[in-house]
Amino acid sequence: GLRAQNVVVWQLIKNAYYIRDEQLEGGPAWVRSERYDIVARPGKSDLAFWKTASPAQAGRILEQSRLRMQALLRDRFALTLRAEERAKRFYALKQSEKGLKVRPARNEGGPVAHMRNGQLSVTTDAKGIAALLTDVIGKTVVEETGLADYYTIDLEWDPDAVGDAAILAAVRDQIG
């Protein structure tokens, strides 16, 4: 389900389409300024499922939730999105020739993420890792590993380091 209070539609669009601010342009001004309260209740089977879901199963449910949010945006706000390709600098998340240094996720009840100064602990897939790194670095990270499994990752880096070098080195050395 979803309960959003005092939220702008811009944020809902980003969540529904799994995109970042820099990937979203245009639209009427109100999508960035008008605020809404939204309640979308899950079915009883969804609630029961989350208690026993594996990370991979939970990821599929999250994807279904995004599709439901896209439908909500179409139905309630009459919004449509158009995809367009543009050249842009980015980081590519690729698997090291030496292989992965992370363990596959066990049945831990769904995706979990904890982030604090210089530390990230997360259970997610490669797409989720790229998205989190985009948030941490502030530059787009594109997933190019081709990995579909979910992994449990514990990453540490020097939060006082200048630039992206410290976190990129941590990804290379600790994740592979």
C-alpha atoms as a PDB file:
ATOM      1  CA  GLY A   1       0.000   0.000   0.000  1.00  0.00           C
ATOM      2  CA  LEU A   2       0.914   3.646  -0.012  1.00  0.00           C
ATOM      3  CA  ARG A   3       0.230   6.487   2.364  1.00  0.00           C
ATOM      4  CA  ALA A   4       1.685   9.802   1.240  1.00  0.00           C
ATOM      5  CA  GLN A   5       0.975  13.052   3.027  1.00  0.00           C
ATOM      6  CA  ASN A   6       1.737  16.504   1.680  1.00  0.00           C
ATOM      7  CA  VAL A   7       3.596  15.020  -1.304  1.00  0.00           C
ATOM      8  CA  VAL A   8       4.207  16.601  -4.691  1.00  0.00           C
ATOM      9  CA  VAL A   9       3.333  14.570  -7.782  1.00  0.00           C
ATOM     10  CA  TRP A  10       6.942  15.001  -8.996  1.00  0.00           C
ATOM     11  CA  GLN A  11       8.099  12.693  -6.193  1.00  0.00           C
ATOM     12  CA  LEU A  12       5.378  10.154  -6.955  1.00  0.00           C
ATOM     13  CA  ILE A  13       6.451  10.092 -10.615  1.00  0.00           C
ATOM     14  CA  LYS A  14      10.096   9.505  -9.663  1.00  0.00           C
ATOM     15  CA  ASN A  15       9.133   6.613  -7.387  1.00  0.00           C
ATOM     16  CA  ALA A  16       6.649   5.078  -9.824  1.00  0.00           C
ATOM     17  CA  TYR A  17       9.087   5.072 -12.736  1.00  0.00           C
ATOM     18  CA  TYR A  18      12.261   4.430 -10.701  1.00  0.00           C
ATOM     19  CA  ILE A  19      13.979   7.545 -12.031  1.00  0.00           C
ATOM     20  CA  ARG A  20      15.970  10.459 -10.618  1.00  0.00           C
ATOM     21  CA  ASP A  21      15.413  14.226 -10.721  1.00  0.00           C
ATOM     22  CA  GLU A  22      17.875  14.700 -13.565  1.00  0.00           C
ATOM     23  CA  GLN A  23      15.988  12.143 -15.667  1.00  0.00           C
ATOM     24  CA  LEU A  24      12.650  13.935 -15.422  1.00  0.00           C
ATOM     25  CA  GLU A  25      11.868  17.133 -17.302  1.00  0.00           C
ATOM     26  CA  GLY A  26       8.856  19.143 -18.305  1.00  0.00           C
ATOM     27  CA  GLY A  27       5.294  18.723 -17.175  1.00  0.00           C
ATOM     28  CA  PRO A  28       2.890  21.286 -15.806  1.00  0.00           C
ATOM     29  CA  ALA A  29       4.194  23.468 -12.970  1.00  0.00           C
ATOM     30  CA  TRP A  30       1.683  22.045 -10.479  1.00  0.00           C
ATOM     31  CA  VAL A  31       3.428  18.623 -10.433  1.00  0.00           C
ATOM     32  CA  ARG A  32       6.267  20.306  -8.517  1.00  0.00           C
ATOM     33  CA  SER A  33       4.228  22.669  -6.353  1.00  0.00           C
ATOM     34  CA  GLU A  34       0.764  21.289  -5.500  1.00  0.00           C
ATOM     35  CA  ARG A  35       0.744  18.916  -2.543  1.00  0.00           C
ATOM     36  CA  TYR A  36      -1.566  15.944  -2.033  1.00  0.00           C
ATOM     37  CA  ASP A  37      -2.468  13.305   0.518  1.00  0.00           C
ATOM     38  CA  ILE A  38      -2.810   9.862  -1.066  1.00  0.00           C
ATOM     39  CA  VAL A  39      -3.876   6.571   0.490  1.00  0.00           C
ATOM     40  CA  ALA A  40      -3.746   3.377  -1.581  1.00  0.00           C
ATOM     41  CA  ARG A  41      -4.521   0.343   0.531  1.00  0.00           C
ATOM     42  CA  PRO A  42      -2.904  -3.039  -0.122  1.00  0.00           C
ATOM     43  CA  GLY A  43      -4.938  -6.186  -0.394  1.00  0.00           C
ATOM     44  CA  LYS A  44      -4.931  -8.563   2.601  1.00  0.00           C
ATOM     45  CA  SER A  45      -2.853 -11.063   0.615  1.00  0.00           C
ATOM     46  CA  ASP A  46      -0.161  -8.391   0.065  1.00  0.00           C
ATOM     47  CA  LEU A  47       0.114  -7.750   3.804  1.00  0.00           C
ATOM     48  CA  ALA A  48       0.465 -11.440   4.627  1.00  0.00           C
ATOM     49  CA  PHE A  49       3.003 -11.931   1.846  1.00  0.00           C
ATOM     50  CA  TRP A  50       5.472  -9.335   3.203  1.00  0.00           C
ATOM     51  CA  LYS A  51       5.927 -11.277   6.428  1.00  0.00           C
ATOM     52  CA  THR A  52       7.512 -14.266   4.648  1.00  0.00           C
ATOM     53  CA  ALA A  53       8.774 -12.834   1.340  1.00  0.00           C
ATOM     54  CA  SER A  54      12.284 -13.538   0.129  1.00  0.00           C
ATOM     55  CA  PRO A  55      14.221 -10.515  -1.194  1.00  0.00           C
ATOM     56  CA  ALA A  56      13.600 -11.605  -4.807  1.00  0.00           C
ATOM     57  CA  GLN A  57       9.861 -12.047  -4.170  1.00  0.00           C
ATOM     58  CA  ALA A  58       9.714  -8.693  -2.419  1.00  0.00           C
ATOM     59  CA  GLY A  59      11.461  -7.078  -5.396  1.00  0.00           C
ATOM     60  CA  ARG A  60       8.762  -8.405  -7.710  1.00  0.00           C
ATOM     61  CA  ILE A  61       6.088  -7.018  -5.396  1.00  0.00           C
ATOM     62  CA  LEU A  62       7.851  -3.638  -5.379  1.00  0.00           C
ATOM     63  CA  GLU A  63       7.817  -3.679  -9.184  1.00  0.00           C
ATOM     64  CA  GLN A  64       4.072  -4.441  -9.121  1.00  0.00           C
ATOM     65  CA  SER A  65       3.631  -1.541  -6.692  1.00  0.00           C
ATOM     66  CA  ARG A  66       5.397   0.769  -9.140  1.00  0.00           C
ATOM     67  CA  LEU A  67       3.024  -0.359 -11.901  1.00  0.00           C
ATOM     68  CA  ARG A  68       0.049   0.342  -9.617  1.00  0.00           C
ATOM     69  CA  MET A  69       1.464   3.810  -8.859  1.00  0.00           C
ATOM     70  CA  GLN A  70       1.843   4.478 -12.593  1.00  0.00           C
ATOM     71  CA  ALA A  71      -1.828   3.539 -13.054  1.00  0.00           C
ATOM     72  CA  LEU A  72      -2.802   5.832 -10.164  1.00  0.00           C
ATOM     73  CA  LEU A  73      -0.910   8.733 -11.784  1.00  0.00           C
ATOM     74  CA  ARG A  74      -2.653   8.080 -15.107  1.00  0.00           C
ATOM     75  CA  ASP A  75      -6.124   7.685 -13.583  1.00  0.00           C
ATOM     76  CA  ARG A  76      -6.156  10.400 -10.904  1.00  0.00           C
ATOM     77  CA  PHE A  77      -3.843  12.991 -12.457  1.00  0.00           C
ATOM     78  CA  ALA A  78      -4.212  12.231 -16.205  1.00  0.00           C
ATOM     79  CA  LEU A  79      -0.420  12.060 -16.525  1.00  0.00           C
ATOM     80  CA  THR A  80       1.476  10.365 -19.305  1.00  0.00           C
ATOM     81  CA  LEU A  81       5.231  10.098 -19.644  1.00  0.00           C
ATOM     82  CA  ARG A  82       7.353   9.993 -22.749  1.00  0.00           C
ATOM     83  CA  ALA A  83      10.797   8.383 -22.846  1.00  0.00           C
ATOM     84  CA  GLU A  84      13.575  10.160 -24.673  1.00  0.00           C
ATOM     85  CA  GLU A  85      17.270   9.263 -24.974  1.00  0.00           C
ATOM     86  CA  ARG A  86      19.960  11.877 -24.396  1.00  0.00           C
ATOM     87  CA  ALA A  87      23.728  11.688 -24.152  1.00  0.00           C
ATOM     88  CA  LYS A  88      24.941  12.144 -20.587  1.00  0.00           C
ATOM     89  CA  ARG A  89      27.946  11.294 -18.424  1.00  0.00           C
ATOM     90  CA  PHE A  90      27.398   8.445 -15.965  1.00  0.00           C
ATOM     91  CA  TYR A  91      29.094   5.735 -13.968  1.00  0.00           C
ATOM     92  CA  ALA A  92      28.555   2.134 -15.059  1.00  0.00           C
ATOM     93  CA  LEU A  93      28.174  -0.578 -12.427  1.00  0.00           C
ATOM     94  CA  LYS A  94      29.902  -3.651 -13.869  1.00  0.00           C
ATOM     95  CA  GLN A  95      30.978  -6.944 -12.376  1.00  0.00           C
ATOM     96  CA  SER A  96      34.709  -7.225 -11.684  1.00  0.00           C
ATOM     97  CA  GLU A  97      36.753  -9.776 -13.599  1.00  0.00           C
ATOM     98  CA  LYS A  98      37.777 -11.153 -10.184  1.00  0.00           C
ATOM     99  CA  GLY A  99      34.119 -11.876  -9.359  1.00  0.00           C
ATOM    100  CA  LEU A 100      31.649 -10.756  -6.715  1.00  0.00           C
ATOM    101  CA  LYS A 101      32.664 -10.405  -3.095  1.00  0.00           C
ATOM    102  CA  VAL A 102      29.110 -10.284  -1.728  1.00  0.00           C
ATOM    103  CA  ARG A 103      26.820 -13.046  -0.541  1.00  0.00           C
ATOM    104  CA  PRO A 104      23.426 -13.892  -2.016  1.00  0.00           C
ATOM    105  CA  ALA A 105      20.567 -12.693   0.159  1.00  0.00           C
ATOM    106  CA  ARG A 106      18.757 -15.192   2.332  1.00  0.00           C
ATOM    107  CA  ASN A 107      15.034 -15.151   3.042  1.00  0.00           C
ATOM    108  CA  GLU A 108      15.105 -12.081   5.281  1.00  0.00           C
ATOM    109  CA  GLY A 109      11.594 -10.722   4.791  1.00  0.00           C
ATOM    110  CA  GLY A 110      12.098  -8.251   1.949  1.00  0.00           C
ATOM    111  CA  PRO A 111      14.474  -5.460   0.927  1.00  0.00           C
ATOM    112  CA  VAL A 112      16.191  -3.629   3.761  1.00  0.00           C
ATOM    113  CA  ALA A 113      18.530  -0.621   3.618  1.00  0.00           C
ATOM    114  CA  HIS A 114      20.401   1.234   6.351  1.00  0.00           C
ATOM    115  CA  MET A 115      22.569   4.193   5.459  1.00  0.00           C
ATOM    116  CA  ARG A 116      24.624   6.424   7.693  1.00  0.00           C
ATOM    117  CA  ASN A 117      27.777   8.477   7.417  1.00  0.00           C
ATOM    118  CA  GLY A 118      30.168   6.350   5.339  1.00  0.00           C
ATOM    119  CA  GLN A 119      28.242   3.097   5.715  1.00  0.00           C
ATOM    120  CA  LEU A 120      25.597   1.334   3.653  1.00  0.00           C
ATOM    121  CA  SER A 121      23.984  -1.992   4.524  1.00  0.00           C
ATOM    122  CA  VAL A 122      21.411  -3.206   2.031  1.00  0.00           C
ATOM    123  CA  THR A 123      19.671  -6.256   0.644  1.00  0.00           C
ATOM    124  CA  THR A 124      18.777  -5.572  -2.982  1.00  0.00           C
ATOM    125  CA  ASP A 125      19.453  -6.444  -6.608  1.00  0.00           C
ATOM    126  CA  ALA A 126      21.987  -4.783  -8.916  1.00  0.00           C
ATOM    127  CA  LYS A 127      19.401  -2.196 -10.057  1.00  0.00           C
ATOM    128  CA  GLY A 128      18.857  -1.215  -6.445  1.00  0.00           C
ATOM    129  CA  ILE A 129      22.594  -0.957  -5.822  1.00  0.00           C
ATOM    130  CA  ALA A 130      22.952   1.370  -8.813  1.00  0.00           C
ATOM    131  CA  ALA A 131      20.033   3.499  -7.576  1.00  0.00           C
ATOM    132  CA  LEU A 132      21.474   3.776  -4.063  1.00  0.00           C
ATOM    133  CA  LEU A 133      24.914   4.660  -5.403  1.00  0.00           C
ATOM    134  CA  THR A 134      23.287   7.345  -7.561  1.00  0.00           C
ATOM    135  CA  ASP A 135      21.773   8.808  -4.386  1.00  0.00           C
ATOM    136  CA  VAL A 136      25.022   8.604  -2.403  1.00  0.00           C
ATOM    137  CA  ILE A 137      27.328   9.905  -5.150  1.00  0.00           C
ATOM    138  CA  GLY A 138      24.893  12.397  -6.623  1.00  0.00           C
ATOM    139  CA  LYS A 139      25.730  11.271 -10.173  1.00  0.00           C
ATOM    140  CA  THR A 140      23.907   8.713 -12.304  1.00  0.00           C
ATOM    141  CA  VAL A 141      25.048   5.098 -11.883  1.00  0.00           C
ATOM    142  CA  VAL A 142      23.764   2.725 -14.564  1.00  0.00           C
ATOM    143  CA  GLU A 143      23.456  -1.004 -13.815  1.00  0.00           C
ATOM    144  CA  GLU A 144      25.375  -3.040 -16.418  1.00  0.00           C
ATOM    145  CA  THR A 145      26.147  -6.220 -14.465  1.00  0.00           C
ATOM    146  CA  GLY A 146      23.313  -8.304 -15.886  1.00  0.00           C
ATOM    147  CA  LEU A 147      22.903  -9.844 -12.416  1.00  0.00           C
ATOM    148  CA  ALA A 148      19.313 -10.604 -11.402  1.00  0.00           C
ATOM    149  CA  ASP A 149      19.842 -12.074  -7.926  1.00  0.00           C
ATOM    150  CA  TYR A 150      19.472 -10.219  -4.653  1.00  0.00           C
ATOM    151  CA  TYR A 151      22.548  -9.665  -2.485  1.00  0.00           C
ATOM    152  CA  THR A 152      23.275  -8.527   1.035  1.00  0.00           C
ATOM    153  CA  ILE A 153      25.885  -5.772   0.919  1.00  0.00           C
ATOM    154  CA  ASP A 154      27.794  -4.045   3.695  1.00  0.00           C
ATOM    155  CA  LEU A 155      29.814  -1.154   2.323  1.00  0.00           C
ATOM    156  CA  GLU A 156      32.091   1.255   4.200  1.00  0.00           C
ATOM    157  CA  TRP A 157      34.057   4.251   2.936  1.00  0.00           C
ATOM    158  CA  ASP A 158      35.653   7.429   4.268  1.00  0.00           C
ATOM    159  CA  PRO A 159      32.795   9.946   4.422  1.00  0.00           C
ATOM    160  CA  ASP A 160      35.276  12.842   4.689  1.00  0.00           C
ATOM    161  CA  ALA A 161      37.042  12.009   1.413  1.00  0.00           C
ATOM    162  CA  VAL A 162      36.645  14.604  -1.320  1.00  0.00           C
ATOM    163  CA  GLY A 163      34.981  13.505  -4.560  1.00  0.00           C
ATOM    164  CA  ASP A 164      33.712  10.096  -5.579  1.00  0.00           C
ATOM    165  CA  ALA A 165      36.999   8.167  -5.397  1.00  0.00           C
ATOM    166  CA  ALA A 166      36.494   6.764  -1.871  1.00  0.00           C
ATOM    167  CA  ILE A 167      33.068   5.260  -2.478  1.00  0.00           C
ATOM    168  CA  LEU A 168      34.006   4.003  -5.940  1.00  0.00           C
ATOM    169  CA  ALA A 169      37.076   2.279  -4.485  1.00  0.00           C
ATOM    170  CA  ALA A 170      34.902   0.781  -1.732  1.00  0.00           C
ATOM    171  CA  VAL A 171      32.445  -0.593  -4.316  1.00  0.00           C
ATOM    172  CA  ARG A 172      35.289  -2.120  -6.320  1.00  0.00           C
ATOM    173  CA  ASP A 173      37.146  -3.546  -3.300  1.00  0.00           C
ATOM    174  CA  GLN A 174      34.203  -4.647  -1.143  1.00  0.00           C
ATOM    175  CA  ILE A 175      31.535  -5.672  -3.690  1.00  0.00           C
ATOM    176  CA  GLY A 176      33.567  -6.694  -6.718  1.00  0.00           C
END
